[in-house]
mmCIF file of C-alpha atoms and ligand atoms in Angstrom:
data_model
loop_
_atom_site.group_PDB
_atom_site.id
_atom_site.type_symbol
_atom_site.label_atom_id
_atom_site.label_comp_id
_atom_site.label_asym_id
_atom_site.label_seq_id
_atom_site.Cartn_x
_atom_site.Cartn_y
_atom_site.Cartn_z
ATOM 1 C CA UNK A 1 23.375 -15.899 12.199
ATOM 2 C CA UNK A 2 22.337 -17.093 8.750
ATOM 3 C CA UNK A 3 21.475 -14.692 5.972
ATOM 4 C CA UNK A 4 17.980 -16.234 5.828
ATOM 5 C CA UNK A 5 17.315 -15.267 9.443
ATOM 6 C CA UNK A 6 18.603 -11.728 8.857
ATOM 7 C CA UNK A 7 16.176 -11.393 5.928
ATOM 8 C CA UNK A 8 13.265 -12.490 8.097
ATOM 9 C CA UNK A 9 14.252 -10.096 10.895
ATOM 10 C CA UNK A 10 14.459 -7.177 8.457
ATOM 11 C CA UNK A 11 10.984 -8.067 7.139
ATOM 12 C CA UNK A 12 9.544 -8.154 10.692
ATOM 13 C CA UNK A 13 11.133 -4.759 11.485
ATOM 14 C CA UNK A 14 9.648 -3.384 8.257
ATOM 15 C CA UNK A 15 6.157 -4.559 9.198
ATOM 16 C CA UNK A 16 6.501 -2.992 12.637
ATOM 17 C CA UNK A 17 7.489 0.296 10.966
ATOM 18 C CA UNK A 18 4.437 -0.042 8.681
ATOM 19 C CA UNK A 19 2.145 -0.341 11.685
ATOM 20 C CA UNK A 20 3.766 2.526 13.590
ATOM 21 C CA UNK A 21 3.209 4.799 10.567
ATOM 22 C CA UNK A 22 -0.375 3.644 9.962
ATOM 23 C CA UNK A 23 -1.724 3.459 13.526
ATOM 24 C CA UNK A 24 -2.219 7.201 14.276
ATOM 25 C CA UNK A 25 -4.098 7.648 10.978
ATOM 26 C CA UNK A 26 -6.341 4.705 11.745
ATOM 27 C CA UNK A 27 -7.209 6.261 15.108
ATOM 28 C CA UNK A 28 -7.764 9.738 13.718
ATOM 29 C CA UNK A 29 -9.790 8.299 10.814
ATOM 30 C CA UNK A 30 -12.425 7.012 13.221
ATOM 31 C CA UNK A 31 -13.289 10.589 14.153
ATOM 32 C CA UNK A 32 -13.601 11.993 10.621
ATOM 33 C CA UNK A 33 -17.178 11.570 9.353
ATOM 34 C CA UNK A 34 -17.676 9.645 6.112
ATOM 35 C CA UNK A 35 -19.803 11.345 3.463
ATOM 36 C CA UNK A 36 -20.144 8.353 1.116
ATOM 37 C CA UNK A 37 -18.825 4.827 1.022
ATOM 38 C CA UNK A 38 -18.374 2.275 -1.787
ATOM 39 C CA UNK A 39 -17.739 -0.864 0.205
ATOM 40 C CA UNK A 40 -18.584 -3.852 -1.957
ATOM 41 C CA UNK A 41 -17.781 -7.546 -2.102
ATOM 42 C CA UNK A 42 -14.893 -6.951 -4.481
ATOM 43 C CA UNK A 43 -13.574 -4.247 -2.161
ATOM 44 C CA UNK A 44 -13.616 -6.727 0.743
ATOM 45 C CA UNK A 45 -11.825 -9.340 -1.369
ATOM 46 C CA UNK A 46 -9.254 -6.708 -2.361
ATOM 47 C CA UNK A 47 -8.497 -5.773 1.239
ATOM 48 C CA UNK A 48 -8.412 -9.397 2.398
ATOM 49 C CA UNK A 49 -6.011 -10.348 -0.412
ATOM 50 C CA UNK A 50 -3.651 -7.508 0.460
ATOM 51 C CA UNK A 51 -3.742 -8.397 4.147
ATOM 52 C CA UNK A 52 -3.145 -12.087 3.400
ATOM 53 C CA UNK A 53 -0.350 -11.560 0.888
ATOM 54 C CA UNK A 54 1.540 -8.762 2.578
ATOM 55 C CA UNK A 55 1.033 -9.779 6.225
ATOM 56 C CA UNK A 56 -0.656 -13.079 7.146
ATOM 57 C CA UNK A 57 1.063 -15.533 4.752
ATOM 58 C CA UNK A 58 4.569 -14.112 5.387
ATOM 59 C CA UNK A 59 4.006 -13.770 9.159
ATOM 60 C CA UNK A 60 2.771 -17.387 9.299
ATOM 61 C CA UNK A 61 5.895 -18.439 7.391
ATOM 62 C CA UNK A 62 8.232 -16.527 9.700
ATOM 63 C CA UNK A 63 6.486 -18.011 12.768
ATOM 64 C CA UNK A 64 6.203 -21.637 11.581
ATOM 65 C CA UNK A 65 8.520 -22.185 8.601
ATOM 66 C CA UNK A 66 5.539 -23.463 6.572
ATOM 67 C CA UNK A 67 5.548 -24.238 3.603
ATOM 68 C CA UNK A 68 9.030 -25.780 3.984
ATOM 69 C CA UNK A 69 9.058 -27.313 0.502
ATOM 70 C CA UNK A 70 9.227 -23.807 -1.001
ATOM 71 C CA UNK A 71 12.322 -22.742 0.984
ATOM 72 C CA UNK A 72 15.437 -21.454 -0.739
ATOM 73 C CA UNK A 73 18.461 -19.648 0.590
ATOM 74 C CA UNK A 74 19.125 -15.963 0.266
ATOM 75 C CA UNK A 75 22.347 -14.354 -0.859
ATOM 76 C CA UNK A 76 23.403 -11.390 1.266
ATOM 77 C CA UNK A 77 22.912 -8.974 -1.640
ATOM 78 C CA UNK A 78 19.223 -9.926 -1.776
ATOM 79 C CA UNK A 79 18.765 -8.936 1.864
ATOM 80 C CA UNK A 80 20.599 -5.639 1.294
ATOM 81 C CA UNK A 81 18.390 -4.831 -1.721
ATOM 82 C CA UNK A 82 15.252 -5.956 0.155
ATOM 83 C CA UNK A 83 16.093 -3.746 3.142
ATOM 84 C CA UNK A 84 16.712 -0.747 0.872
ATOM 85 C CA UNK A 85 13.408 -1.274 -0.976
ATOM 86 C CA UNK A 86 11.498 -1.667 2.307
ATOM 87 C CA UNK A 87 12.999 1.628 3.579
ATOM 88 C CA UNK A 88 11.969 3.361 0.356
ATOM 89 C CA UNK A 89 8.468 1.837 0.656
ATOM 90 C CA UNK A 90 8.049 3.124 4.215
ATOM 91 C CA UNK A 91 9.311 6.565 3.268
ATOM 92 C CA UNK A 92 6.711 6.787 0.467
ATOM 93 C CA UNK A 93 4.030 5.229 2.716
ATOM 94 C CA UNK A 94 4.614 7.851 5.420
ATOM 95 C CA UNK A 95 4.605 10.735 2.953
ATOM 96 C CA UNK A 96 1.287 9.621 1.432
ATOM 97 C CA UNK A 97 -0.360 9.459 4.858
ATOM 98 C CA UNK A 98 0.942 12.895 5.835
ATOM 99 C CA UNK A 99 -0.246 14.333 2.538
ATOM 100 C CA UNK A 100 -3.719 12.729 2.572
ATOM 101 C CA UNK A 101 -4.242 13.585 6.247
ATOM 102 C CA UNK A 102 -7.919 13.502 7.177
ATOM 103 C CA UNK A 103 -8.873 12.415 3.636
ATOM 104 C CA UNK A 104 -7.302 8.961 4.102
ATOM 105 C CA UNK A 105 -9.515 5.840 4.354
ATOM 106 C CA UNK A 106 -8.612 2.178 4.345
ATOM 107 C CA UNK A 107 -11.428 1.549 1.879
ATOM 108 C CA UNK A 108 -13.219 3.463 -0.890
ATOM 109 C CA UNK A 109 -14.817 6.324 0.973
ATOM 110 C CA UNK A 110 -15.250 10.036 0.680
ATOM 111 C CA UNK A 111 -14.908 11.991 3.898
ATOM 112 C CA UNK A 112 -16.986 15.005 4.784
ATOM 113 C CA UNK A 113 -15.231 18.104 3.348
ATOM 114 C CA UNK A 114 -12.987 15.782 1.329
ATOM 115 C CA UNK A 115 -10.246 17.628 -0.502
ATOM 116 C CA UNK A 116 -8.529 16.488 -3.704
ATOM 117 C CA UNK A 117 -4.811 16.163 -2.970
ATOM 118 C CA UNK A 118 -2.437 16.740 -5.893
ATOM 119 C CA UNK A 119 0.754 17.738 -4.044
ATOM 120 C CA UNK A 120 3.764 15.996 -2.543
ATOM 121 C CA UNK A 121 3.871 12.360 -3.694
ATOM 122 C CA UNK A 122 0.478 12.947 -5.370
ATOM 123 C CA UNK A 123 2.155 15.355 -7.798
ATOM 124 C CA UNK A 124 4.104 12.443 -9.314
ATOM 125 C CA UNK A 125 1.498 9.636 -9.400
ATOM 126 C CA UNK A 126 -2.207 9.301 -8.541
ATOM 127 C CA UNK A 127 -1.757 6.267 -6.266
ATOM 128 C CA UNK A 128 1.547 6.624 -4.411
ATOM 129 C CA UNK A 129 0.264 4.587 -1.442
ATOM 130 C CA UNK A 130 -0.251 1.662 -3.836
ATOM 131 C CA UNK A 131 3.266 2.333 -5.150
ATOM 132 C CA UNK A 132 4.463 1.832 -1.576
ATOM 133 C CA UNK A 133 2.528 -1.468 -1.372
ATOM 134 C CA UNK A 134 4.158 -2.650 -4.602
ATOM 135 C CA UNK A 135 7.577 -1.737 -3.168
ATOM 136 C CA UNK A 136 6.716 -3.616 0.040
ATOM 137 C CA UNK A 137 5.772 -6.682 -1.979
ATOM 138 C CA UNK A 138 9.067 -6.485 -3.891
ATOM 139 C CA UNK A 139 11.014 -6.096 -0.638
ATOM 140 C CA UNK A 140 9.227 -9.152 0.774
ATOM 141 C CA UNK A 141 10.350 -11.239 -2.244
ATOM 142 C CA UNK A 142 13.981 -10.254 -1.575
ATOM 143 C CA UNK A 143 13.794 -10.731 2.201
ATOM 144 C CA UNK A 144 11.990 -14.037 2.761
ATOM 145 C CA UNK A 145 13.807 -17.272 1.830
ATOM 146 C CA UNK A 146 10.632 -18.955 0.595
ATOM 147 C CA UNK A 147 8.968 -18.761 -2.814
ATOM 148 C CA UNK A 148 5.399 -18.845 -1.496
ATOM 149 C CA UNK A 149 5.796 -16.404 1.402
ATOM 150 C CA UNK A 150 8.179 -14.235 -0.629
ATOM 151 C CA UNK A 151 5.947 -13.838 -3.670
ATOM 152 C CA UNK A 152 2.633 -13.628 -1.773
ATOM 153 C CA UNK A 153 3.099 -9.874 -1.272
ATOM 154 C CA UNK A 154 3.268 -9.059 -4.980
ATOM 155 C CA UNK A 155 0.183 -11.225 -5.599
ATOM 156 C CA UNK A 156 -1.702 -9.521 -2.727
ATOM 157 C CA UNK A 157 -0.746 -6.115 -4.063
ATOM 158 C CA UNK A 158 -1.871 -7.032 -7.598
ATOM 159 C CA UNK A 159 -5.276 -8.262 -6.420
ATOM 160 C CA UNK A 160 -5.836 -5.111 -4.331
ATOM 161 C CA UNK A 161 -4.652 -2.786 -7.055
ATOM 162 C CA UNK A 162 -6.511 -4.283 -10.024
ATOM 163 C CA UNK A 163 -9.758 -4.850 -8.134
ATOM 164 C CA UNK A 164 -9.734 -1.327 -6.808
ATOM 165 C CA UNK A 165 -8.055 1.191 -9.045
ATOM 166 C CA UNK A 166 -10.783 1.637 -11.672
ATOM 167 C CA UNK A 167 -13.485 1.913 -9.011
ATOM 168 C CA UNK A 168 -11.418 4.391 -7.034
ATOM 169 C CA UNK A 169 -10.814 6.592 -10.065
ATOM 170 C CA UNK A 170 -14.504 6.432 -11.007
ATOM 171 C CA UNK A 171 -15.428 7.471 -7.460
ATOM 172 C CA UNK A 172 -12.972 10.375 -7.569
ATOM 173 C CA UNK A 173 -14.347 11.429 -10.991
ATOM 174 C CA UNK A 174 -17.920 11.313 -9.659
ATOM 175 C CA UNK A 175 -16.978 13.540 -6.730
ATOM 176 C CA UNK A 176 -14.395 15.895 -8.236
ATOM 177 C CA UNK A 177 -15.404 15.844 -11.943
ATOM 178 C CA UNK A 178 -13.227 17.943 -14.249
ATOM 179 C CA UNK A 179 -10.775 18.662 -11.448
ATOM 180 C CA UNK A 180 -9.887 14.957 -11.180
ATOM 181 C CA UNK A 181 -9.988 14.564 -14.992
ATOM 182 C CA UNK A 182 -7.353 17.301 -15.313
ATOM 183 C CA UNK A 183 -5.309 15.656 -12.555
ATOM 184 C CA UNK A 184 -5.516 12.305 -14.451
ATOM 185 C CA UNK A 185 -4.241 13.975 -17.591
ATOM 186 C CA UNK A 186 -1.164 15.176 -15.725
ATOM 187 C CA UNK A 187 -0.214 12.021 -13.792
ATOM 188 C CA UNK A 188 0.407 8.283 -14.161
ATOM 189 C CA UNK A 189 -1.049 5.735 -11.755
ATOM 190 C CA UNK A 190 1.799 4.197 -9.749
ATOM 191 C CA UNK A 191 5.074 4.531 -11.650
ATOM 192 C CA UNK A 192 6.150 8.070 -12.557
ATOM 193 C CA UNK A 193 6.281 8.654 -16.359
ATOM 194 C CA UNK A 194 5.486 4.976 -17.077
ATOM 195 C CA UNK A 195 2.196 3.606 -15.771
HETATM 196 N N1 SAH B 1 -5.062 5.570 -4.119
HETATM 197 C C1 SAH B 1 -4.424 6.513 -3.240
HETATM 198 C C2 SAH B 1 -5.109 6.617 -1.884
HETATM 199 C C3 SAH B 1 -5.280 5.320 -1.138
HETATM 200 S S1 SAH B 1 -6.305 5.507 0.311
HETATM 201 C C4 SAH B 1 -2.970 6.150 -3.129
HETATM 202 O O1 SAH B 1 -2.596 5.058 -3.524
HETATM 203 O O2 SAH B 1 -2.176 6.964 -2.665
HETATM 204 C C5 SAH B 1 -7.898 5.401 -0.442
HETATM 205 C C6 SAH B 1 -8.750 6.635 -0.261
HETATM 206 O O3 SAH B 1 -7.999 7.782 -0.566
HETATM 207 C C7 SAH B 1 -9.923 6.652 -1.225
HETATM 208 O O4 SAH B 1 -11.046 6.109 -0.595
HETATM 209 C C8 SAH B 1 -10.127 8.137 -1.551
HETATM 210 O O5 SAH B 1 -11.130 8.673 -0.729
HETATM 211 C C9 SAH B 1 -8.833 8.780 -1.135
HETATM 212 N N2 SAH B 1 -8.078 9.390 -2.231
HETATM 213 C C10 SAH B 1 -7.488 8.763 -3.265
HETATM 214 N N3 SAH B 1 -6.830 9.646 -4.057
HETATM 215 C C11 SAH B 1 -7.002 10.867 -3.478
HETATM 216 C C12 SAH B 1 -6.578 12.190 -3.800
HETATM 217 N N4 SAH B 1 -5.807 12.451 -4.867
HETATM 218 N N5 SAH B 1 -6.962 13.192 -2.972
HETATM 219 C C13 SAH B 1 -7.728 12.960 -1.887
HETATM 220 N N6 SAH B 1 -8.161 11.741 -1.534
HETATM 221 C C14 SAH B 1 -7.802 10.703 -2.314
#
């Protein structure tokens, strides 16, 4: 089996793991009432970009081999690094879901009886779930032997993150006021100690 195929298989397994972690929260989320929602056009674009970059473009590539002109071949070390980063991403992703619990939403929403979470992964950064998306995007670049499909994840992450993060923090400040302000003073956004 070629290294390229192994990379693609690891990526598919990673996406399956992603869905297995997310699915129960999606189900449970439907039963938790929403107190306020900030769905907007830019929020829709953000979600669509993340879905396209981290799932649809790479899945289309794995299924069809398109766009062939952007193919390259992977060294084994790239697949090993990609697999390790994907594992780390899923570990962080799972921890953030467990920690947010009923407060989680796919979009910018405040649940009824929403609680501010500052523990677990949220003690280190304010947006650890977005950290896990960045790690997923990096893993994708190491695992897929194609420049377009490989780099689409990082682009999708960047669009989601930069369209959303200011609005999300403003929403949290509106709801939690000084409590969130104090939390912001203590934490970075996605990379501990750095950013
Ligand atoms: N930005 C966070 C959460 C992503 S899920 C992360 O990357 O880990 C998005 C929803 O989570 C938002 O709509 C908001 O309601 C909620 N949220 C974000 N930060 C939170 C926090 N510290 N405590 C509780 N809920 C939070």
